[in-house]
Amino acid sequence: MKGLSTLCYIERDGKYLMLHRTVKEKDVNKDKWIGVGGHFEKNESPEECLLREVKEETGYILTSYQYRGIVTFVSGNGVTEYMSLFTADGFLGEQAECDEGELEWVDIDKVENLNIWEGDKIFLRLLRKRKEFFSLKLVYDGKDGLISASLDGKPIEL
C-alpha cells in the first residue's frame, strides 16, 4: 500500500510547533511527537494538502512556507509513504485545539529529546543544516527500528 502525505515544522522564536499524538488508539504515530500535516485528499497538490492540514490541526493559516524535501518511508510491514516535508515561518490566526493530540511549542534544540522516530532525527538535522531540496529514504523493520537510510540516492550511516 502507498500513501501521500505532508509534514510541516512551523517555526516561531526558535521553537517548532510539535504535535504529541495521543488520541487515536490505532495510530502508527501513537505517543510520538511529530510536526503537523496529514494525508492528501483527491486531486490535492502538496501545497494544498499542507495548507488544509495545518489549518485543520492548528487553526493557523500559513503565510510563509517552503517545500524542503521528499521523504520515502518504507514501514517494513507493506506500507510505503511519500511525505512532502515543509517548514513554515509565517502564519495568521489563533491556535486551536487539535483532535489528534496536544500541540506544544518546543525549543528546536530539544526536539530530538522527545519521543520521535529515529528517521525524523535525520530529516530534522537536514532541515537545520541544508537549504537545498533533498530526497531521504528511510527503511524500518515493521516496528520502531530504522534499518537503513539514503540521502539523495546514496546510503548514509545510521
GROMACS .gro file of C-alpha atoms in nm:
model
  158
    1MET     CA    1   0.000   0.000   0.000
    2LYS     CA    2   0.120   0.351  -0.085
    3GLY     CA    3   0.030   0.683   0.072
    4LEU     CA    4   0.091   1.052   0.011
    5SER     CA    5   0.121   1.297   0.297
    6THR     CA    6   0.264   1.628   0.412
    7LEU     CA    7   0.452   1.719   0.728
    8CYS     CA    8   0.532   2.072   0.838
    9TYR     CA    9   0.753   2.217   1.108
   10ILE     CA   10   0.619   2.562   1.193
   11GLU     CA   11   0.886   2.779   1.350
   12ARG     CA   12   0.847   3.073   1.589
   13ASP     CA   13   1.108   3.224   1.821
   14GLY     CA   14   1.349   2.930   1.788
   15LYS     CA   15   1.074   2.673   1.854
   16TYR     CA   16   0.882   2.424   1.643
   17LEU     CA   17   0.512   2.360   1.690
   18MET     CA   18   0.503   1.989   1.774
   19LEU     CA   19   0.206   1.753   1.792
   20HIS     CA   20   0.211   1.484   2.061
   21ARG     CA   21  -0.006   1.210   1.906
   22THR     CA   22  -0.207   1.073   2.198
   23VAL     CA   23  -0.569   1.042   2.083
   24LYS     CA   24  -0.613   0.762   1.828
   25GLU     CA   25  -0.551   0.411   1.960
   26LYS     CA   26  -0.457   0.258   1.623
   27ASP     CA   27  -0.227   0.544   1.524
   28VAL     CA   28   0.112   0.448   1.375
   29ASN     CA   29   0.242   0.764   1.549
   30LYS     CA   30   0.077   0.688   1.886
   31ASP     CA   31   0.269   0.861   2.169
   32LYS     CA   32   0.522   1.007   1.921
   33TRP     CA   33   0.591   1.377   1.869
   34ILE     CA   34   0.571   1.495   1.507
   35GLY     CA   35   0.514   1.812   1.309
   36VAL     CA   36   0.169   1.886   1.171
   37GLY     CA   37   0.025   1.758   0.846
   38GLY     CA   38  -0.159   1.464   0.704
   39HIS     CA   39  -0.275   1.268   0.403
   40PHE     CA   40  -0.364   1.408   0.063
   41GLU     CA   41  -0.724   1.432  -0.044
   42LYS     CA   42  -0.823   1.362  -0.404
   43ASN     CA   43  -0.659   1.593  -0.660
   44GLU     CA   44  -0.463   1.794  -0.400
   45SER     CA   45  -0.115   1.926  -0.463
   46PRO     CA   46   0.141   1.904  -0.179
   47GLU     CA   47   0.087   2.275  -0.106
   48GLU     CA   48  -0.292   2.242  -0.098
   49CYS     CA   49  -0.267   1.945   0.138
   50LEU     CA   50  -0.022   2.134   0.359
   51LEU     CA   51  -0.242   2.442   0.390
   52ARG     CA   52  -0.557   2.239   0.459
   53GLU     CA   53  -0.395   2.008   0.714
   54VAL     CA   54  -0.220   2.288   0.903
   55LYS     CA   55  -0.549   2.481   0.925
   56GLU     CA   56  -0.739   2.171   1.043
   57GLU     CA   57  -0.481   2.068   1.305
   58THR     CA   58  -0.368   2.406   1.437
   59GLY     CA   59  -0.616   2.676   1.334
   60TYR     CA   60  -0.331   2.863   1.161
   61ILE     CA   61  -0.329   2.993   0.804
   62LEU     CA   62   0.025   2.970   0.668
   63THR     CA   63   0.158   3.285   0.500
   64SER     CA   64   0.523   3.181   0.453
   65TYR     CA   65   0.638   2.825   0.391
   66GLN     CA   66   0.900   2.631   0.197
   67TYR     CA   67   0.893   2.286   0.036
   68ARG     CA   68   1.213   2.133   0.178
   69GLY     CA   69   1.220   1.770   0.074
   70ILE     CA   70   1.054   1.440  -0.003
   71VAL     CA   71   1.080   1.158   0.248
   72THR     CA   72   1.010   0.799   0.144
   73PHE     CA   73   0.910   0.588   0.445
   74VAL     CA   74   0.923   0.212   0.395
   75SER     CA   75   0.748   0.072   0.701
   76GLY     CA   76   0.863  -0.289   0.673
   77ASN     CA   77   0.503  -0.407   0.700
   78GLY     CA   78   0.380  -0.339   0.348
   79VAL     CA   79   0.320   0.037   0.365
   80THR     CA   80   0.527   0.296   0.180
   81GLU     CA   81   0.455   0.662   0.247
   82TYR     CA   82   0.578   0.952   0.033
   83MET     CA   83   0.587   1.255   0.257
   84SER     CA   84   0.631   1.613   0.135
   85LEU     CA   85   0.831   1.793   0.403
   86PHE     CA   86   0.782   2.164   0.467
   87THR     CA   87   0.894   2.432   0.707
   88ALA     CA   88   0.696   2.748   0.776
   89ASP     CA   89   0.780   3.074   0.947
   90GLY     CA   90   0.471   3.284   0.886
   91PHE     CA   91   0.111   3.229   0.987
   92LEU     CA   92  -0.208   3.406   1.090
   93GLY     CA   93  -0.483   3.313   1.332
   94GLU     CA   94  -0.524   3.173   1.678
   95GLN     CA   95  -0.402   2.829   1.779
   96ALA     CA   96  -0.692   2.584   1.803
   97GLU     CA   97  -0.733   2.255   1.988
   98CYS     CA   98  -0.616   1.956   1.785
   99ASP     CA   99  -0.829   1.642   1.776
  100GLU     CA  100  -0.520   1.421   1.720
  101GLY     CA  101  -0.324   1.518   2.031
  102GLU     CA  102  -0.165   1.809   2.212
  103LEU     CA  103   0.015   2.096   2.036
  104GLU     CA  104   0.321   2.241   2.207
  105TRP     CA  105   0.594   2.488   2.110
  106VAL     CA  106   0.928   2.312   2.172
  107ASP     CA  107   1.280   2.459   2.152
  108ILE     CA  108   1.430   2.337   1.824
  109ASP     CA  109   1.740   2.222   2.013
  110LYS     CA  110   1.523   1.999   2.237
  111VAL     CA  111   1.301   1.835   1.974
  112GLU     CA  112   1.539   1.538   1.932
  113ASN     CA  113   1.499   1.461   2.306
  114LEU     CA  114   1.127   1.393   2.256
  115ASN     CA  115   0.983   1.052   2.169
  116ILE     CA  116   1.029   1.085   1.790
  117TRP     CA  117   1.105   0.837   1.513
  118GLU     CA  118   1.476   0.769   1.453
  119GLY     CA  119   1.439   0.875   1.092
  120ASP     CA  120   1.281   1.205   1.198
  121LYS     CA  121   1.609   1.290   1.371
  122ILE     CA  122   1.783   1.262   1.034
  123PHE     CA  123   1.549   1.496   0.847
  124LEU     CA  124   1.527   1.740   1.138
  125ARG     CA  125   1.907   1.774   1.122
  126LEU     CA  126   1.883   1.822   0.745
  127LEU     CA  127   1.626   2.098   0.792
  128ARG     CA  128   1.872   2.280   1.015
  129LYS     CA  129   2.187   2.225   0.805
  130ARG     CA  130   2.074   2.222   0.440
  131LYS     CA  131   1.894   2.484   0.241
  132GLU     CA  132   1.858   2.285  -0.082
  133PHE     CA  133   1.576   2.039  -0.152
  134PHE     CA  134   1.655   1.679  -0.054
  135SER     CA  135   1.525   1.327  -0.101
  136LEU     CA  136   1.552   1.100   0.201
  137LYS     CA  137   1.458   0.731   0.210
  138LEU     CA  138   1.401   0.565   0.549
  139VAL     CA  139   1.352   0.189   0.580
  140TYR     CA  140   1.205   0.046   0.901
  141ASP     CA  141   1.179  -0.310   1.031
  142GLY     CA  142   0.800  -0.314   1.068
  143LYS     CA  143   0.819  -0.164   1.417
  144ASP     CA  144   1.025   0.125   1.553
  145GLY     CA  145   1.363   0.007   1.422
  146LEU     CA  146   1.530   0.208   1.146
  147ILE     CA  147   1.739  -0.034   0.938
  148SER     CA  148   1.867   0.187   0.656
  149ALA     CA  149   1.861   0.538   0.519
  150SER     CA  150   1.974   0.706   0.199
  151LEU     CA  151   2.006   1.074   0.114
  152ASP     CA  152   1.968   1.184  -0.247
  153GLY     CA  153   2.006   0.821  -0.358
  154LYS     CA  154   2.321   0.746  -0.156
  155PRO     CA  155   2.329   0.531   0.159
  156ILE     CA  156   2.407   0.716   0.481
  157GLU     CA  157   2.540   0.584   0.810
  158LEU     CA  158   2.288   0.549   1.090
   0.00000   0.00000   0.00000
